[in-house]
Amino acid sequence: MSKTRVIKLGTSTLTNGSKSLSRPDMLEIVKQVAKLHQQGERIIIVSSGAVAAGRDYLEHRELPATLASKQLLAAVGQSQLIQVWESLFSIYGIKIGQMLITRADIENKEHFLNARDTLTALLDQGIIPIINENDAVATAEFRIGDNDNLSALVAILAQAEQLILLTDQKALFDSDPRKNPNAKQIPIVEKITPAIHQMAGGSGTLLGTGGMSTKIAAADIATRSGVETFIASGNHPNIIIELAQGLEIGTRFLAQADKLEAKKQWLFGAPPAGKMVIDKGAENALLHQQKSLLPAGILQIVGQFTRGEVVKILNLEGKVLALGITRYNNDALDLIKGKKSNEIETILGYEFGAVAVHRNEMVVY
């Protein structure tokens, strides 16, 4: 049975470290994808590079350092990027289809299902989807933020067996290889722990937005959803074919046996009914201690929602940390926020447990 593979290509891979898209390097990728496609594999490409293509198309003119400028570059560059992909795949007689996605398309249930159906239809017709975040219209609230996390969400949408994150780094190392010449490559990660997150360094390119830390976060989401994930160098010859053949290259992140249940995967597509803003202690408990959210850590409740609905969990800076199913409605949480769990019944006259959102009913980004 053929596999569904999601291949995420970073800007550094598509430009080969230059300021322009590298068509020879992109052609090498297309050759490999075409070979797998001809073997019956279902391939999805999550492609960065729109902003870099836009800068090149506008001859690197000076623009104000604003969100509008970046969206302008994305709008100009996305058409250039897709034209290059189309021309290269046409050499092999392969059709492509463009999909532009924002967080709203992932979090709105109807949009989520529509995106899944479109993706499935493209694959069923032998068309390779080329996916990117819709940077031209996405606001800060609706941005996924980087194509690493987008590729993990796409892998869940497509129910893929494998996610390949290609970058300018060979693999995950135990320390930053750009600073430590004795850094050791980690070939296999059985489970992503806080220690693994700490090994991740920053971005290696000025043109891209995702560093190793975003790749680890993406691998965490994907592997907990049952998707085997690889981080490897896009410059390694025949990298996609060799990974598909099972050769040990880069870092392999094993899919978790205790993968996200269907209920938790649905959280990615459920429309959030409200928001909870939490303090630093609760943020640390969620991100680093893998704990549930207690009422004591909640600072603010936004919106109206009932018990059992999906809510966003944000930190003090407004960053979305997680999605989760609330045990209490907004009125009850307004009364018990900042309070100890043993006070819940006294305050409300009833209780549905000590936590506001249980870890088993939460997806942490």
Tab-separated table of C-alpha atoms in Angstrom:
chain	number	residue	atom	x	y	z
A	1	MET	CA	0.000	0.000	0.000
A	2	SER	CA	1.376	3.408	-0.956
A	3	LYS	CA	2.282	5.909	1.718
A	4	THR	CA	1.254	9.522	2.061
A	5	ARG	CA	4.304	11.678	2.703
A	6	VAL	CA	4.427	15.380	3.522
A	7	ILE	CA	7.681	17.085	2.497
A	8	LYS	CA	8.389	20.480	4.008
A	9	LEU	CA	10.968	22.563	2.177
A	10	GLY	CA	12.562	25.490	3.987
A	11	THR	CA	13.685	28.700	2.320
A	12	SER	CA	17.326	27.747	2.806
A	13	THR	CA	16.752	24.521	0.852
A	14	LEU	CA	14.959	26.283	-2.014
A	15	THR	CA	17.540	29.065	-2.303
A	16	ASN	CA	20.634	26.995	-1.430
A	17	GLY	CA	21.630	29.824	0.890
A	18	SER	CA	21.378	32.514	-1.801
A	19	LYS	CA	18.933	35.431	-2.115
A	20	SER	CA	17.015	33.816	-4.993
A	21	LEU	CA	15.171	30.584	-5.677
A	22	SER	CA	17.633	27.997	-6.963
A	23	ARG	CA	15.962	26.251	-9.884
A	24	PRO	CA	18.666	23.559	-10.184
A	25	ASP	CA	18.183	22.636	-6.504
A	26	MET	CA	14.403	22.712	-6.858
A	27	LEU	CA	14.661	20.494	-9.954
A	28	GLU	CA	16.605	17.911	-7.942
A	29	ILE	CA	13.722	17.836	-5.455
A	30	VAL	CA	11.174	17.533	-8.263
A	31	LYS	CA	13.106	14.589	-9.792
A	32	GLN	CA	12.883	12.690	-6.504
A	33	VAL	CA	9.243	13.532	-5.896
A	34	ALA	CA	8.395	12.526	-9.474
A	35	LYS	CA	10.016	9.124	-8.957
A	36	LEU	CA	7.972	8.444	-5.825
A	37	HIS	CA	4.841	9.784	-7.509
A	38	GLN	CA	5.345	7.396	-10.425
A	39	GLN	CA	5.590	4.553	-7.892
A	40	GLY	CA	2.132	5.415	-6.594
A	41	GLU	CA	3.172	7.433	-3.550
A	42	ARG	CA	0.902	10.285	-2.435
A	43	ILE	CA	3.169	13.325	-2.002
A	44	ILE	CA	2.304	16.705	-0.502
A	45	ILE	CA	4.772	19.597	-0.559
A	46	VAL	CA	4.718	22.375	2.021
A	47	SER	CA	6.833	25.022	0.371
A	48	SER	CA	8.424	28.065	1.933
A	49	GLY	CA	10.156	30.659	-0.247
A	50	ALA	CA	7.356	33.071	-1.200
A	51	VAL	CA	8.858	36.071	0.593
A	52	ALA	CA	12.340	35.295	-0.762
A	53	ALA	CA	10.886	35.002	-4.279
A	54	GLY	CA	9.072	38.303	-3.803
A	55	ARG	CA	12.244	40.104	-2.711
A	56	ASP	CA	14.077	38.777	-5.747
A	57	TYR	CA	11.229	39.685	-8.134
A	58	LEU	CA	11.228	43.264	-6.802
A	59	GLU	CA	15.027	43.362	-7.111
A	60	HIS	CA	15.502	43.627	-3.341
A	61	ARG	CA	14.112	47.151	-3.163
A	62	GLU	CA	13.997	48.842	0.239
A	63	LEU	CA	10.611	48.491	1.943
A	64	PRO	CA	9.336	49.691	5.328
A	65	ALA	CA	9.785	47.140	8.114
A	66	THR	CA	6.044	46.521	8.469
A	67	LEU	CA	3.654	43.576	8.310
A	68	ALA	CA	2.151	45.096	5.157
A	69	SER	CA	5.549	44.966	3.451
A	70	LYS	CA	5.971	41.290	4.272
A	71	GLN	CA	2.458	40.587	3.041
A	72	LEU	CA	3.253	42.503	-0.140
A	73	LEU	CA	6.349	40.350	-0.700
A	74	ALA	CA	4.324	37.197	-0.054
A	75	ALA	CA	1.606	38.290	-2.491
A	76	VAL	CA	4.160	39.022	-5.228
A	77	GLY	CA	6.374	36.055	-4.457
A	78	GLN	CA	3.722	33.349	-4.113
A	79	SER	CA	2.794	33.620	-7.789
A	80	GLN	CA	6.482	33.480	-8.746
A	81	LEU	CA	7.057	30.460	-6.501
A	82	ILE	CA	4.123	28.471	-7.862
A	83	GLN	CA	5.154	29.252	-11.446
A	84	VAL	CA	8.582	27.739	-10.799
A	85	TRP	CA	7.061	24.606	-9.251
A	86	GLU	CA	4.605	24.273	-12.136
A	87	SER	CA	7.298	24.600	-14.814
A	88	LEU	CA	9.575	22.050	-13.119
A	89	PHE	CA	6.873	19.434	-12.481
A	90	SER	CA	5.572	19.838	-16.044
A	91	ILE	CA	8.891	18.348	-17.242
A	92	TYR	CA	7.650	15.045	-15.783
A	93	GLY	CA	4.039	15.502	-16.871
A	94	ILE	CA	2.860	16.018	-13.279
A	95	LYS	CA	0.079	18.429	-12.380
A	96	ILE	CA	0.200	20.527	-9.217
A	97	GLY	CA	-2.470	22.334	-7.186
A	98	GLN	CA	-1.889	25.321	-4.917
A	99	MET	CA	-3.421	25.533	-1.438
A	100	LEU	CA	-2.942	28.598	0.783
A	101	ILE	CA	-3.877	28.087	4.423
A	102	THR	CA	-4.159	30.221	7.569
A	103	ARG	CA	-4.774	29.190	11.183
A	104	ALA	CA	-8.434	30.098	10.676
A	105	ASP	CA	-8.655	27.284	8.109
A	106	ILE	CA	-7.316	24.845	10.703
A	107	GLU	CA	-9.358	26.026	13.691
A	108	ASN	CA	-12.707	26.551	11.963
A	109	LYS	CA	-14.318	23.121	11.747
A	110	GLU	CA	-16.044	23.712	8.404
A	111	HIS	CA	-12.866	25.177	6.870
A	112	PHE	CA	-10.861	22.267	8.316
A	113	LEU	CA	-13.138	19.698	6.685
A	114	ASN	CA	-13.151	21.613	3.400
A	115	ALA	CA	-9.329	21.752	3.398
A	116	ARG	CA	-9.152	18.023	4.135
A	117	ASP	CA	-11.609	17.214	1.348
A	118	THR	CA	-9.703	19.399	-1.154
A	119	LEU	CA	-6.414	17.769	-0.180
A	120	THR	CA	-7.890	14.294	-0.569
A	121	ALA	CA	-9.434	15.166	-3.946
A	122	LEU	CA	-6.096	16.447	-5.282
A	123	LEU	CA	-4.265	13.317	-4.155
A	124	ASP	CA	-6.964	11.012	-5.553
A	125	GLN	CA	-6.515	12.661	-8.969
A	126	GLY	CA	-2.734	12.247	-8.925
A	127	ILE	CA	-2.167	15.978	-8.425
A	128	ILE	CA	0.598	17.092	-6.086
A	129	PRO	CA	-0.598	19.763	-3.622
A	130	ILE	CA	1.818	22.650	-3.056
A	131	ILE	CA	0.873	24.233	0.277
A	132	ASN	CA	1.983	27.453	1.932
A	133	GLU	CA	0.619	29.726	4.623
A	134	ASN	CA	-1.443	32.547	3.163
A	135	ASP	CA	0.922	35.265	4.387
A	136	ALA	CA	-0.614	37.867	2.087
A	137	VAL	CA	-3.785	38.057	4.185
A	138	ALA	CA	-2.964	36.363	7.503
A	139	THR	CA	-2.972	38.607	10.573
A	140	ALA	CA	-0.993	37.873	13.728
A	141	GLU	CA	-4.064	36.235	15.287
A	142	PHE	CA	-4.605	33.884	12.351
A	143	ARG	CA	-0.999	33.067	11.497
A	144	ILE	CA	0.255	29.553	12.032
A	145	GLY	CA	3.625	31.287	12.232
A	146	ASP	CA	5.936	28.997	10.310
A	147	ASN	CA	5.746	26.240	7.717
A	148	ASP	CA	7.201	23.654	10.100
A	149	ASN	CA	4.068	23.682	12.240
A	150	LEU	CA	1.928	24.052	9.115
A	151	SER	CA	3.474	20.879	7.695
A	152	ALA	CA	2.635	18.971	10.898
A	153	LEU	CA	-0.979	20.126	10.690
A	154	VAL	CA	-1.084	19.186	6.993
A	155	ALA	CA	0.236	15.717	7.871
A	156	ILE	CA	-2.679	15.351	10.283
A	157	LEU	CA	-5.144	16.671	7.687
A	158	ALA	CA	-3.874	14.145	5.145
A	159	GLN	CA	-3.508	11.312	7.684
A	160	ALA	CA	0.039	10.923	6.397
A	161	GLU	CA	2.424	8.210	7.530
A	162	GLN	CA	5.545	10.340	7.200
A	163	LEU	CA	6.635	13.968	7.539
A	164	ILE	CA	10.013	15.043	6.135
A	165	LEU	CA	11.390	18.415	7.262
A	166	LEU	CA	14.233	19.462	4.952
A	167	THR	CA	16.459	22.297	6.108
A	168	ASP	CA	20.027	23.648	6.026
A	169	GLN	CA	21.005	21.445	8.991
A	170	LYS	CA	21.964	17.783	8.630
A	171	ALA	CA	20.026	16.659	11.692
A	172	LEU	CA	19.320	17.416	15.323
A	173	PHE	CA	22.536	17.700	17.317
A	174	ASP	CA	23.110	17.607	21.073
A	175	SER	CA	24.348	21.221	20.808
A	176	ASP	CA	24.560	23.888	18.097
A	177	PRO	CA	27.018	22.528	15.468
A	178	ARG	CA	27.615	26.066	14.189
A	179	LYS	CA	29.111	26.973	17.550
A	180	ASN	CA	30.399	23.633	18.816
A	181	PRO	CA	32.546	21.597	16.373
A	182	ASN	CA	32.223	18.591	18.693
A	183	ALA	CA	28.436	18.538	18.575
A	184	LYS	CA	27.070	15.010	18.096
A	185	GLN	CA	24.277	14.098	15.709
A	186	ILE	CA	21.247	12.361	17.221
A	187	PRO	CA	20.084	9.636	14.791
A	188	ILE	CA	16.850	8.569	16.530
A	189	VAL	CA	14.524	10.273	19.004
A	190	GLU	CA	12.101	7.830	20.585
A	191	LYS	CA	10.120	10.513	22.415
A	192	ILE	CA	10.394	14.293	22.446
A	193	THR	CA	11.157	15.441	25.980
A	194	PRO	CA	11.954	18.874	27.454
A	195	ALA	CA	15.649	17.954	27.071
A	196	ILE	CA	15.143	17.483	23.309
A	197	HIS	CA	13.479	20.897	23.071
A	198	GLN	CA	16.471	22.454	24.850
A	199	MET	CA	18.866	21.083	22.236
A	200	ALA	CA	17.198	23.128	19.482
A	201	GLY	CA	19.018	26.284	18.386
A	202	GLY	CA	17.881	29.339	16.391
A	203	SER	CA	17.322	29.898	12.700
A	204	GLY	CA	20.280	29.427	10.399
A	205	THR	CA	19.107	31.780	7.674
A	206	LEU	CA	18.026	35.402	7.454
A	207	LEU	CA	15.423	34.595	4.787
A	208	GLY	CA	13.524	31.905	6.665
A	209	THR	CA	11.293	32.078	9.739
A	210	GLY	CA	11.701	28.620	11.242
A	211	GLY	CA	14.688	27.433	13.267
A	212	MET	CA	15.389	24.024	14.792
A	213	SER	CA	13.075	24.790	17.729
A	214	THR	CA	10.067	25.093	15.406
A	215	LYS	CA	11.009	21.805	13.756
A	216	ILE	CA	11.085	20.043	17.126
A	217	ALA	CA	7.691	21.553	17.962
A	218	ALA	CA	6.349	20.344	14.608
A	219	ALA	CA	7.831	16.879	15.137
A	220	ASP	CA	6.188	16.774	18.570
A	221	ILE	CA	2.744	17.479	17.113
A	222	ALA	CA	3.253	15.062	14.224
A	223	THR	CA	4.669	12.125	16.183
A	224	ARG	CA	1.962	12.366	18.843
A	225	SER	CA	-0.494	12.128	15.968
A	226	GLY	CA	1.132	8.907	14.757
A	227	VAL	CA	3.255	10.468	11.990
A	228	GLU	CA	6.900	9.390	11.732
A	229	THR	CA	9.020	12.525	11.256
A	230	PHE	CA	12.487	13.232	9.850
A	231	ILE	CA	14.743	16.271	10.032
A	232	ALA	CA	17.444	16.177	7.360
A	233	SER	CA	19.512	18.326	5.035
A	234	GLY	CA	17.875	19.430	1.808
A	235	ASN	CA	21.352	19.533	0.258
A	236	HIS	CA	21.995	15.816	0.794
A	237	PRO	CA	21.953	14.105	-2.640
A	238	ASN	CA	18.805	12.046	-3.274
A	239	ILE	CA	17.643	12.742	0.282
A	240	ILE	CA	13.908	12.171	-0.296
A	241	ILE	CA	14.407	8.853	-2.083
A	242	GLU	CA	16.853	7.585	0.513
A	243	LEU	CA	14.541	8.479	3.397
A	244	ALA	CA	11.672	6.749	1.584
A	245	GLN	CA	13.906	3.670	1.260
A	246	GLY	CA	14.450	3.651	5.013
A	247	LEU	CA	18.111	4.682	5.039
A	248	GLU	CA	19.367	6.196	8.288
A	249	ILE	CA	19.923	9.858	7.434
A	250	GLY	CA	19.322	12.922	9.574
A	251	THR	CA	17.242	12.485	12.713
A	252	ARG	CA	14.263	10.151	12.841
A	253	PHE	CA	11.484	10.880	15.329
A	254	LEU	CA	9.453	7.777	16.051
A	255	ALA	CA	5.673	7.919	15.868
A	256	GLN	CA	4.235	7.510	19.345
A	257	ALA	CA	2.317	4.368	20.231
A	258	ASP	CA	0.117	6.478	22.512
A	259	LYS	CA	-0.699	8.791	19.629
A	260	LEU	CA	-3.344	11.497	19.810
A	261	GLU	CA	-6.808	10.016	19.869
A	262	ALA	CA	-9.271	11.074	17.185
A	263	LYS	CA	-10.843	13.388	19.760
A	264	LYS	CA	-7.569	15.233	20.282
A	265	GLN	CA	-6.825	15.391	16.563
A	266	TRP	CA	-10.238	16.987	16.094
A	267	LEU	CA	-9.061	19.821	18.358
A	268	PHE	CA	-7.000	21.099	15.434
A	269	GLY	CA	-10.204	21.587	13.479
A	270	ALA	CA	-12.650	22.541	16.196
A	271	PRO	CA	-13.741	26.191	16.215
A	272	PRO	CA	-12.536	27.665	19.559
A	273	ALA	CA	-15.440	29.103	21.531
A	274	GLY	CA	-13.375	31.334	23.817
A	275	LYS	CA	-10.004	32.034	25.386
A	276	MET	CA	-8.194	31.587	28.695
A	277	VAL	CA	-5.195	33.759	29.563
A	278	ILE	CA	-2.827	32.070	32.007
A	279	ASP	CA	0.097	33.143	34.191
A	280	LYS	CA	3.774	32.218	33.854
A	281	GLY	CA	3.544	29.354	36.338
A	282	ALA	CA	0.713	27.705	34.450
A	283	GLU	CA	2.539	28.293	31.154
A	284	ASN	CA	5.586	26.470	32.517
A	285	ALA	CA	3.412	23.608	33.789
A	286	LEU	CA	1.819	23.178	30.348
A	287	LEU	CA	4.939	23.525	28.206
A	288	HIS	CA	7.622	21.915	30.323
A	289	GLN	CA	5.924	19.700	32.911
A	290	GLN	CA	3.141	18.285	30.721
A	291	LYS	CA	0.505	19.065	33.350
A	292	SER	CA	-3.171	19.973	33.203
A	293	LEU	CA	-4.412	23.540	33.525
A	294	LEU	CA	-5.650	24.359	37.037
A	295	PRO	CA	-8.020	27.245	37.839
A	296	ALA	CA	-5.268	28.800	39.982
A	297	GLY	CA	-3.201	29.592	36.881
A	298	ILE	CA	-5.988	31.350	34.960
A	299	LEU	CA	-5.891	35.152	34.887
A	300	GLN	CA	-8.642	36.038	32.428
A	301	ILE	CA	-11.604	34.463	30.631
A	302	VAL	CA	-12.612	35.811	27.210
A	303	GLY	CA	-15.838	34.933	25.411
A	304	GLN	CA	-18.878	32.834	26.219
A	305	PHE	CA	-18.651	29.063	26.121
A	306	THR	CA	-20.153	26.010	27.723
A	307	ARG	CA	-18.564	23.037	29.440
A	308	GLY	CA	-17.112	20.666	26.809
A	309	GLU	CA	-16.308	23.304	24.200
A	310	VAL	CA	-12.849	23.958	22.774
A	311	VAL	CA	-10.999	27.048	23.993
A	312	LYS	CA	-7.655	28.676	23.208
A	313	ILE	CA	-5.116	28.900	26.021
A	314	LEU	CA	-2.897	31.996	25.759
A	315	ASN	CA	0.044	33.343	27.717
A	316	LEU	CA	0.407	36.913	28.988
A	317	GLU	CA	1.908	38.000	25.641
A	318	GLY	CA	-1.139	36.742	23.753
A	319	LYS	CA	0.602	33.727	22.206
A	320	VAL	CA	-1.602	30.663	21.719
A	321	LEU	CA	-0.048	27.854	23.755
A	322	ALA	CA	-2.686	25.172	23.424
A	323	LEU	CA	-6.229	24.181	22.524
A	324	GLY	CA	-8.283	22.270	25.031
A	325	ILE	CA	-11.737	21.087	26.079
A	326	THR	CA	-12.923	23.076	29.081
A	327	ARG	CA	-14.423	21.322	32.108
A	328	TYR	CA	-16.331	24.463	33.136
A	329	ASN	CA	-18.293	27.181	31.349
A	330	ASN	CA	-17.076	30.782	31.160
A	331	ASP	CA	-19.226	32.019	34.072
A	332	ALA	CA	-17.934	29.314	36.391
A	333	LEU	CA	-14.333	29.918	35.354
A	334	ASP	CA	-14.723	33.636	36.005
A	335	LEU	CA	-15.619	32.740	39.593
A	336	ILE	CA	-12.892	30.154	40.204
A	337	LYS	CA	-9.996	31.653	38.205
A	338	GLY	CA	-6.990	32.241	40.437
A	339	LYS	CA	-8.471	29.966	43.121
A	340	LYS	CA	-7.190	26.654	44.485
A	341	SER	CA	-8.833	23.498	43.218
A	342	ASN	CA	-10.095	22.532	46.684
A	343	GLU	CA	-12.146	25.759	46.727
A	344	ILE	CA	-14.137	24.973	43.558
A	345	GLU	CA	-17.079	23.220	45.230
A	346	THR	CA	-17.338	25.860	47.950
A	347	ILE	CA	-17.462	28.664	45.363
A	348	LEU	CA	-19.706	27.024	42.759
A	349	GLY	CA	-21.740	24.606	44.864
A	350	TYR	CA	-20.609	21.775	42.584
A	351	GLU	CA	-17.441	20.595	40.847
A	352	PHE	CA	-16.475	18.687	37.675
A	353	GLY	CA	-12.964	17.900	38.846
A	354	ALA	CA	-9.900	19.790	40.024
A	355	VAL	CA	-8.724	20.980	36.588
A	356	ALA	CA	-10.037	23.568	34.144
A	357	VAL	CA	-8.601	21.703	31.133
A	358	HIS	CA	-7.224	18.187	31.501
A	359	ARG	CA	-3.946	17.268	29.806
A	360	ASN	CA	-5.626	14.364	28.019
A	361	GLU	CA	-8.078	16.809	26.424
A	362	MET	CA	-5.467	19.329	25.317
A	363	VAL	CA	-3.127	19.828	22.369
A	364	VAL	CA	-0.073	21.922	23.248
A	365	TYR	CA	1.648	23.739	20.386
